[in-house]
CSV table of C-alpha atoms in Angstrom, one decimal:
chain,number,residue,atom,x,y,z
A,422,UNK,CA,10.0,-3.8,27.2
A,423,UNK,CA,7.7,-5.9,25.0
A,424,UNK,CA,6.7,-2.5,23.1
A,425,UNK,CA,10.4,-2.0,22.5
A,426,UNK,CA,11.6,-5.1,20.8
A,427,UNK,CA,7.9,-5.0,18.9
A,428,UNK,CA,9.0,-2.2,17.4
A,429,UNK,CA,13.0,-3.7,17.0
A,430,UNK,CA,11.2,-6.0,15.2
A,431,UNK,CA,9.2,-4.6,12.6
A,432,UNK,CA,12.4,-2.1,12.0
A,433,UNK,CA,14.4,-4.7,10.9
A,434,UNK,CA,12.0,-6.5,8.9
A,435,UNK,CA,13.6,-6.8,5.2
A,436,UNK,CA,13.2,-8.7,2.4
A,437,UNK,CA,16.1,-9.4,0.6
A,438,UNK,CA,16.9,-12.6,-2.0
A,439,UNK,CA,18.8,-12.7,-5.5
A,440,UNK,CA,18.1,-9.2,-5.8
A,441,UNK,CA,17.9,-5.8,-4.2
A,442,UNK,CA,16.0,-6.0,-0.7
A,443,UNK,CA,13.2,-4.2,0.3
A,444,UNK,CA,12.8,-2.9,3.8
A,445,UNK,CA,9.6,-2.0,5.8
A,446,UNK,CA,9.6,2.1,6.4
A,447,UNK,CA,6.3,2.4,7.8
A,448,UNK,CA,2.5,1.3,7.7
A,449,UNK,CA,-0.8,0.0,9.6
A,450,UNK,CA,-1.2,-3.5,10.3
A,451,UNK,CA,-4.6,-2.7,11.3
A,452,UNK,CA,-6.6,0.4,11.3
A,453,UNK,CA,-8.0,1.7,14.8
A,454,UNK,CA,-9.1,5.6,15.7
A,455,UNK,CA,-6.3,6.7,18.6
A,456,UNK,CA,-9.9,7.3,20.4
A,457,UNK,CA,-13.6,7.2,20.0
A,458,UNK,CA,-14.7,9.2,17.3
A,459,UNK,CA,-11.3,10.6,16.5
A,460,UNK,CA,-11.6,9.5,12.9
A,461,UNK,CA,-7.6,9.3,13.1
A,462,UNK,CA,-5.0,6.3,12.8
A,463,UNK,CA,-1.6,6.0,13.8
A,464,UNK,CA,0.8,3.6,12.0
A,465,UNK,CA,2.1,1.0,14.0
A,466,UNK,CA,4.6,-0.6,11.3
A,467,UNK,CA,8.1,0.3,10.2
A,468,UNK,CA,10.3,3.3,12.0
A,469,UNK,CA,8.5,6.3,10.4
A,470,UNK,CA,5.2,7.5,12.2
A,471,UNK,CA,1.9,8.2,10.1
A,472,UNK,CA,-1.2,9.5,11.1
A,473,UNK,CA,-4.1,9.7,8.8
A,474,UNK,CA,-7.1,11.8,9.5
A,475,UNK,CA,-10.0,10.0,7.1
A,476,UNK,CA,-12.9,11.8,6.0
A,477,UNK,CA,-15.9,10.7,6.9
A,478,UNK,CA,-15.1,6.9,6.6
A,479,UNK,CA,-16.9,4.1,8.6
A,480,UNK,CA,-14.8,2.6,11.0
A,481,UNK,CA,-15.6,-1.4,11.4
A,482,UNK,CA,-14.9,-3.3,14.5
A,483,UNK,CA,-12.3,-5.7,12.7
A,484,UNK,CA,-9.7,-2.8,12.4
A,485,UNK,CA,-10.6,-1.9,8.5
A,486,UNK,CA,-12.4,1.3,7.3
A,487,UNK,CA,-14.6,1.8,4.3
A,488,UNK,CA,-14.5,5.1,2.4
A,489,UNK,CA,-17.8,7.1,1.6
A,490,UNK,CA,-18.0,7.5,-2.2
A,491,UNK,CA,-20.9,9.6,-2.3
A,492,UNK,CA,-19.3,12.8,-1.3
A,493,UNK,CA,-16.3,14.9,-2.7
A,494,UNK,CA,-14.3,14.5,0.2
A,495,UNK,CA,-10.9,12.8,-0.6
A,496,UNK,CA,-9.0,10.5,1.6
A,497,UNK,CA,-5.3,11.0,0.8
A,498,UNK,CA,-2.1,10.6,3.2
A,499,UNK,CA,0.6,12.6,3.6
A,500,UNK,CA,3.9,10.3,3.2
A,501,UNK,CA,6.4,13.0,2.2
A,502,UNK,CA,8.3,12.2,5.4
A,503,UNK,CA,9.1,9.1,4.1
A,504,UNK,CA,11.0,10.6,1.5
A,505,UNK,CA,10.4,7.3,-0.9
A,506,UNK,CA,11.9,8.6,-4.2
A,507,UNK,CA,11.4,6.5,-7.7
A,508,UNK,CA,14.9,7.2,-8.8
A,509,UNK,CA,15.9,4.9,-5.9
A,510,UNK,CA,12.8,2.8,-5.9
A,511,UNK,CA,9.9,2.0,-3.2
A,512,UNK,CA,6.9,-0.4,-2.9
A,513,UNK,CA,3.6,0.1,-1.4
A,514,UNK,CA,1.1,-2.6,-0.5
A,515,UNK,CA,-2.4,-2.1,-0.4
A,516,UNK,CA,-4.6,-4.8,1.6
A,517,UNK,CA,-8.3,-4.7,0.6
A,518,UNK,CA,-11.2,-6.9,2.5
A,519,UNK,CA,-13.7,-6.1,-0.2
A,520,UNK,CA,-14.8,-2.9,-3.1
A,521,UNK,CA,-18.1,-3.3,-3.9
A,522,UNK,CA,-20.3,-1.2,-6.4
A,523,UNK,CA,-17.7,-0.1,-8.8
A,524,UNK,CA,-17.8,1.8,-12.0
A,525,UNK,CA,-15.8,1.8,-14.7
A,526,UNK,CA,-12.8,3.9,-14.4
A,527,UNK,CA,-13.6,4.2,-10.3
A,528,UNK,CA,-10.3,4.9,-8.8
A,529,UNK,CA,-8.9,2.5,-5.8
A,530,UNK,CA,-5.9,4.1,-5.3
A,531,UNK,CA,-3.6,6.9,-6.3
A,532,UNK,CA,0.0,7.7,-6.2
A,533,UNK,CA,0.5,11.7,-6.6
A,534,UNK,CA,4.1,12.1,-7.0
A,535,UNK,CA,6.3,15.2,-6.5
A,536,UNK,CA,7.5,17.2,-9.9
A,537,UNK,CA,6.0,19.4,-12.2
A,538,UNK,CA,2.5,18.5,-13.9
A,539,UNK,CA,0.0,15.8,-13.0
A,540,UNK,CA,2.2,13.4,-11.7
A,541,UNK,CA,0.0,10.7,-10.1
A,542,UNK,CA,0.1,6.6,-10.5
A,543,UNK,CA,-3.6,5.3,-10.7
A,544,UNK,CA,-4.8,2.4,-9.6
A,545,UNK,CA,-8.6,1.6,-11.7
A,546,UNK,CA,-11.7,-0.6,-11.8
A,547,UNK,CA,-12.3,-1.3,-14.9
A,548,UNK,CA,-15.1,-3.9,-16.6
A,549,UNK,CA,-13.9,-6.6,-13.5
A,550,UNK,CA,-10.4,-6.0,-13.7
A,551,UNK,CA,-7.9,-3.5,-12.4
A,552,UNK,CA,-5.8,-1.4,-14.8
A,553,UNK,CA,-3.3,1.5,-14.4
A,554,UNK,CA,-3.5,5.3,-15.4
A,555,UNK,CA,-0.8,8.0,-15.1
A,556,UNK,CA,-0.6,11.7,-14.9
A,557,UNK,CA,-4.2,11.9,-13.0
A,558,UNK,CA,-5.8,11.2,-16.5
A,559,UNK,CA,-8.2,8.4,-17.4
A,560,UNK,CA,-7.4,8.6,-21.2
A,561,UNK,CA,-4.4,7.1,-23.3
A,562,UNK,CA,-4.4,3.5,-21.4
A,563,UNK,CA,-2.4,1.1,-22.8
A,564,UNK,CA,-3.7,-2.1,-24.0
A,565,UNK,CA,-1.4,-3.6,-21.5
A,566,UNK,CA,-2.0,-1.8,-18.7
A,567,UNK,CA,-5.5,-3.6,-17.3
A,568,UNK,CA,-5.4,-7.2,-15.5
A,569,UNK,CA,-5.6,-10.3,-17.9
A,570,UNK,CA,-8.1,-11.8,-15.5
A,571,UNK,CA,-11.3,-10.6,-13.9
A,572,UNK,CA,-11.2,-10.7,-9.8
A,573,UNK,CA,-13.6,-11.2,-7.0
A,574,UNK,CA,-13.7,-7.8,-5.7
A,575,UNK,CA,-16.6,-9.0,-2.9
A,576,UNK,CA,-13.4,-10.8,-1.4
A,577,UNK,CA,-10.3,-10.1,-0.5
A,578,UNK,CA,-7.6,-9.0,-2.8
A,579,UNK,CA,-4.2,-7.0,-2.3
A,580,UNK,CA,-2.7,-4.5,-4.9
A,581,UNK,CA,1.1,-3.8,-4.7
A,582,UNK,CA,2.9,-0.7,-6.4
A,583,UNK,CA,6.0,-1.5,-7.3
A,584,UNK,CA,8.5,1.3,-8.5
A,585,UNK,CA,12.0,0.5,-9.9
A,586,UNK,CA,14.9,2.9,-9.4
A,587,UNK,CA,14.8,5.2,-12.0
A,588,UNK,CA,10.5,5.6,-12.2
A,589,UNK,CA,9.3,2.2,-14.3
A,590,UNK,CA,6.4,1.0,-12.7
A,591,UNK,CA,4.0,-2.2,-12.0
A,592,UNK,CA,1.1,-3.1,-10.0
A,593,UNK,CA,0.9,-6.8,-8.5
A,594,UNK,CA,-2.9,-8.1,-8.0
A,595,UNK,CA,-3.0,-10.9,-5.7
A,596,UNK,CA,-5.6,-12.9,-4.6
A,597,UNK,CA,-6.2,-16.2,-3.5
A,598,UNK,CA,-2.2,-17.0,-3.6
A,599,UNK,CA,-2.8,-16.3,-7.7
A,600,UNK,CA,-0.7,-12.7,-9.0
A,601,UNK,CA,-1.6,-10.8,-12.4
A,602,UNK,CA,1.0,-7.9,-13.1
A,603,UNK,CA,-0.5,-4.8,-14.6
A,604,UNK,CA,2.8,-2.3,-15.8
A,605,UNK,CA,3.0,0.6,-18.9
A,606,UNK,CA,6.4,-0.2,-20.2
A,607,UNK,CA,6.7,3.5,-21.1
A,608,UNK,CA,6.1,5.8,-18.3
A,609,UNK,CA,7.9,6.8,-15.4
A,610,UNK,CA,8.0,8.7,-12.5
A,611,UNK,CA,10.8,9.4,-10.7
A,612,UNK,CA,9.6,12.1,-8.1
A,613,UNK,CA,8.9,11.4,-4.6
A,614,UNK,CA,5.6,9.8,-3.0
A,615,UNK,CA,4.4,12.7,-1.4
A,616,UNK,CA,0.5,11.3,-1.1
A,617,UNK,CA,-1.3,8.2,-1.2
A,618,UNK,CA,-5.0,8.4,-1.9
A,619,UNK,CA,-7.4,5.4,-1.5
A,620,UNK,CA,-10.9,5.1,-2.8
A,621,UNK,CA,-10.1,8.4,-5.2
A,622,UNK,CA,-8.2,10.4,-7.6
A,623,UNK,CA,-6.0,12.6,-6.9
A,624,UNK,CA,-6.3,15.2,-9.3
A,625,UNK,CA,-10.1,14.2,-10.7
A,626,UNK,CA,-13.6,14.7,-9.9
A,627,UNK,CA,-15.6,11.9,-9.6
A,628,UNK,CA,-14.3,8.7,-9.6
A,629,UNK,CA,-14.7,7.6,-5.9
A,630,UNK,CA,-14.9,4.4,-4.5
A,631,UNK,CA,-16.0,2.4,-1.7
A,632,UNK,CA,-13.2,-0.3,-0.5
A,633,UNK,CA,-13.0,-1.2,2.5
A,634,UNK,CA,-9.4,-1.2,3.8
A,635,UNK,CA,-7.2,-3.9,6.0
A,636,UNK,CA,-4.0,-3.4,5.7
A,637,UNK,CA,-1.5,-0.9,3.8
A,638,UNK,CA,2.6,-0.8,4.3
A,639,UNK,CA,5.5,1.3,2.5
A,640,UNK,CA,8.7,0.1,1.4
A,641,UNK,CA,12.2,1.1,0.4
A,642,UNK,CA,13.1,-0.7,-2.5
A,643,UNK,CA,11.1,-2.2,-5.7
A,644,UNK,CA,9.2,-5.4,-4.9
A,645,UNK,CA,9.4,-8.4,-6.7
A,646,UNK,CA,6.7,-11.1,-7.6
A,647,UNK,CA,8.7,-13.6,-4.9
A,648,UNK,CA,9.0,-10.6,-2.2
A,649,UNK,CA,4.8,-10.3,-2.6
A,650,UNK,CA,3.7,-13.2,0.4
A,651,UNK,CA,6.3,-11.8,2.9
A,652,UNK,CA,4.9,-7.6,2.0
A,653,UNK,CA,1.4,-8.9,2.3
A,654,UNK,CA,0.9,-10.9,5.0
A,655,UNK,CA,3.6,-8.3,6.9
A,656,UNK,CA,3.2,-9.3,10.8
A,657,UNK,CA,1.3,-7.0,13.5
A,658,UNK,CA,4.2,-5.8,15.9
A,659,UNK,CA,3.0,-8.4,18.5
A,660,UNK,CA,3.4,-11.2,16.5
A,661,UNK,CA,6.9,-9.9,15.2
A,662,UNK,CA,8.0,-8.8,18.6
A,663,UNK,CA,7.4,-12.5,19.6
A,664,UNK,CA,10.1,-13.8,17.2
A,665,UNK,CA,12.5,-11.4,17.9
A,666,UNK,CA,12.0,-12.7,21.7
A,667,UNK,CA,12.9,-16.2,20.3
A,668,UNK,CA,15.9,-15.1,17.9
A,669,UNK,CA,17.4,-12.9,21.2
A,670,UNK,CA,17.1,-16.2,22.9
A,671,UNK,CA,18.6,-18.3,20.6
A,672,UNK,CA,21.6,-15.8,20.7
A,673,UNK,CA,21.9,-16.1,25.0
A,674,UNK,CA,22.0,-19.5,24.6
A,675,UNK,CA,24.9,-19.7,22.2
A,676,UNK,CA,26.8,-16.8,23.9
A,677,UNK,CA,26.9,-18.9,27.3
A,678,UNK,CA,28.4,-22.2,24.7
């Protein structure tokens, strides 16, 4: 019973305000192997299952993971069954303890996107701060696409893709309740989220990373800046399954009025 309305209550968690909501598809509140030494994850967010294999990642004891940057393996997640398409918009959050040790133009995460060419969304380290790439290369950057201010990346930090309807994009950096937004005013990409890479680049050599991983959720619907504390700090099923308990309470007790 308690499993049930858990996951009643993540599937109707939305966002909604003086603009176009954004609802909770799927996404790991926590990261834990489905057994010892499995290396694999099951979501436990939204109403659409994942399950991500990781390559040689270190597990840690607090439900993160920390990728391995000193191989070629790639982690990257298959989320074509989501079927989140830019032309209608979607929003993925990316909760990060910590990325130590990175190099300039080190990749933290990376949108590939269904179509025709190197279609990919990049999120980048880059002299402190984080900056966007697009079409899997590291050249052309905009002036306006890297953070205005330098972040702690020993601490924790969140990044948020946000894509409109129609392919405009942005990335949200938040940290310590402070947001930068990071967009490039003239791409777009309107394909489908087909895989989400962390710690890499899609369609590049090199550039690997180490973060370590908390957190990470998908959306239908473009986030904005006020939708940002509720998509972070998304509840664990347990904790959401708990007020649901209390609203179908609150319901009883006005049905018997």
């Amino acid at each position: 019973m308690k499993k049930t309305l858990s996951l009643l209550a993540v599937t109707l968690l939305g966002i909604s305000g003086g603009h176009a909501a954004v609802t909770l598809v799927s996404g790991f509140s926590r990261f834990d192997q489905t057994s010892p030494d499995s290396g694999t994850a099951v979501s436990d967010l939204g109403t659409k299952s994942l399950s991500w294999t990781l390559n040689d990642a270190l597990w840690n004891n607090d439900g993160t993971w920390t990728s391995n940057a000193t191989n070629s393996k790639k982690n990257g997640l298959d989320v074509s069954s989501l079927q989140l398409s830019g032309a209608a918009g979607y929003t993925v959050n990316i909760n990060f303890s910590s990325a130590a040790s990175l190099d300039n133009t080190d990749s933290l995460f990376c949108a590939s996107i269904g179509g025709t060419g190197l279609n990919s969304i990049v999120g980048r380290y880059e002299s402190g701060k984080i900056g966007i790439a697009n079409n899997g290369g590291s050249s052309g950057r905009p002036a306006s696409g890297l953070s205005s201010t330098a972040i702690d990346f020993n601490s924790p930090f969140s990044l948020t893709l946000s894509v409109q309807a129609g392919g405009a994009y942005s990335v949200f950096i938040t940290q310590n309740g402070t947001t930068q937004t990071v967009s490039w005013p003239n791409m777009a990409q309107a394909g489908n989220l087909d895989q989400l890479y962390i710690g890499c680049w899609a369609t590049l050599n090199g550039n690997q990373s180490s973060p370590t991983v908390s957190g990470l959720s998908f959306w239908e619907g473009a986030a904005t800046q006020d939708d940002l504390a509720a998509i972070i700090n998304v509840p664990e099923p347990a904790t959401a399954s708990l007020s649901l308990l209390g609203l179908g309470a609150l319901l009883l007790r006005r049905r018997r009025k």
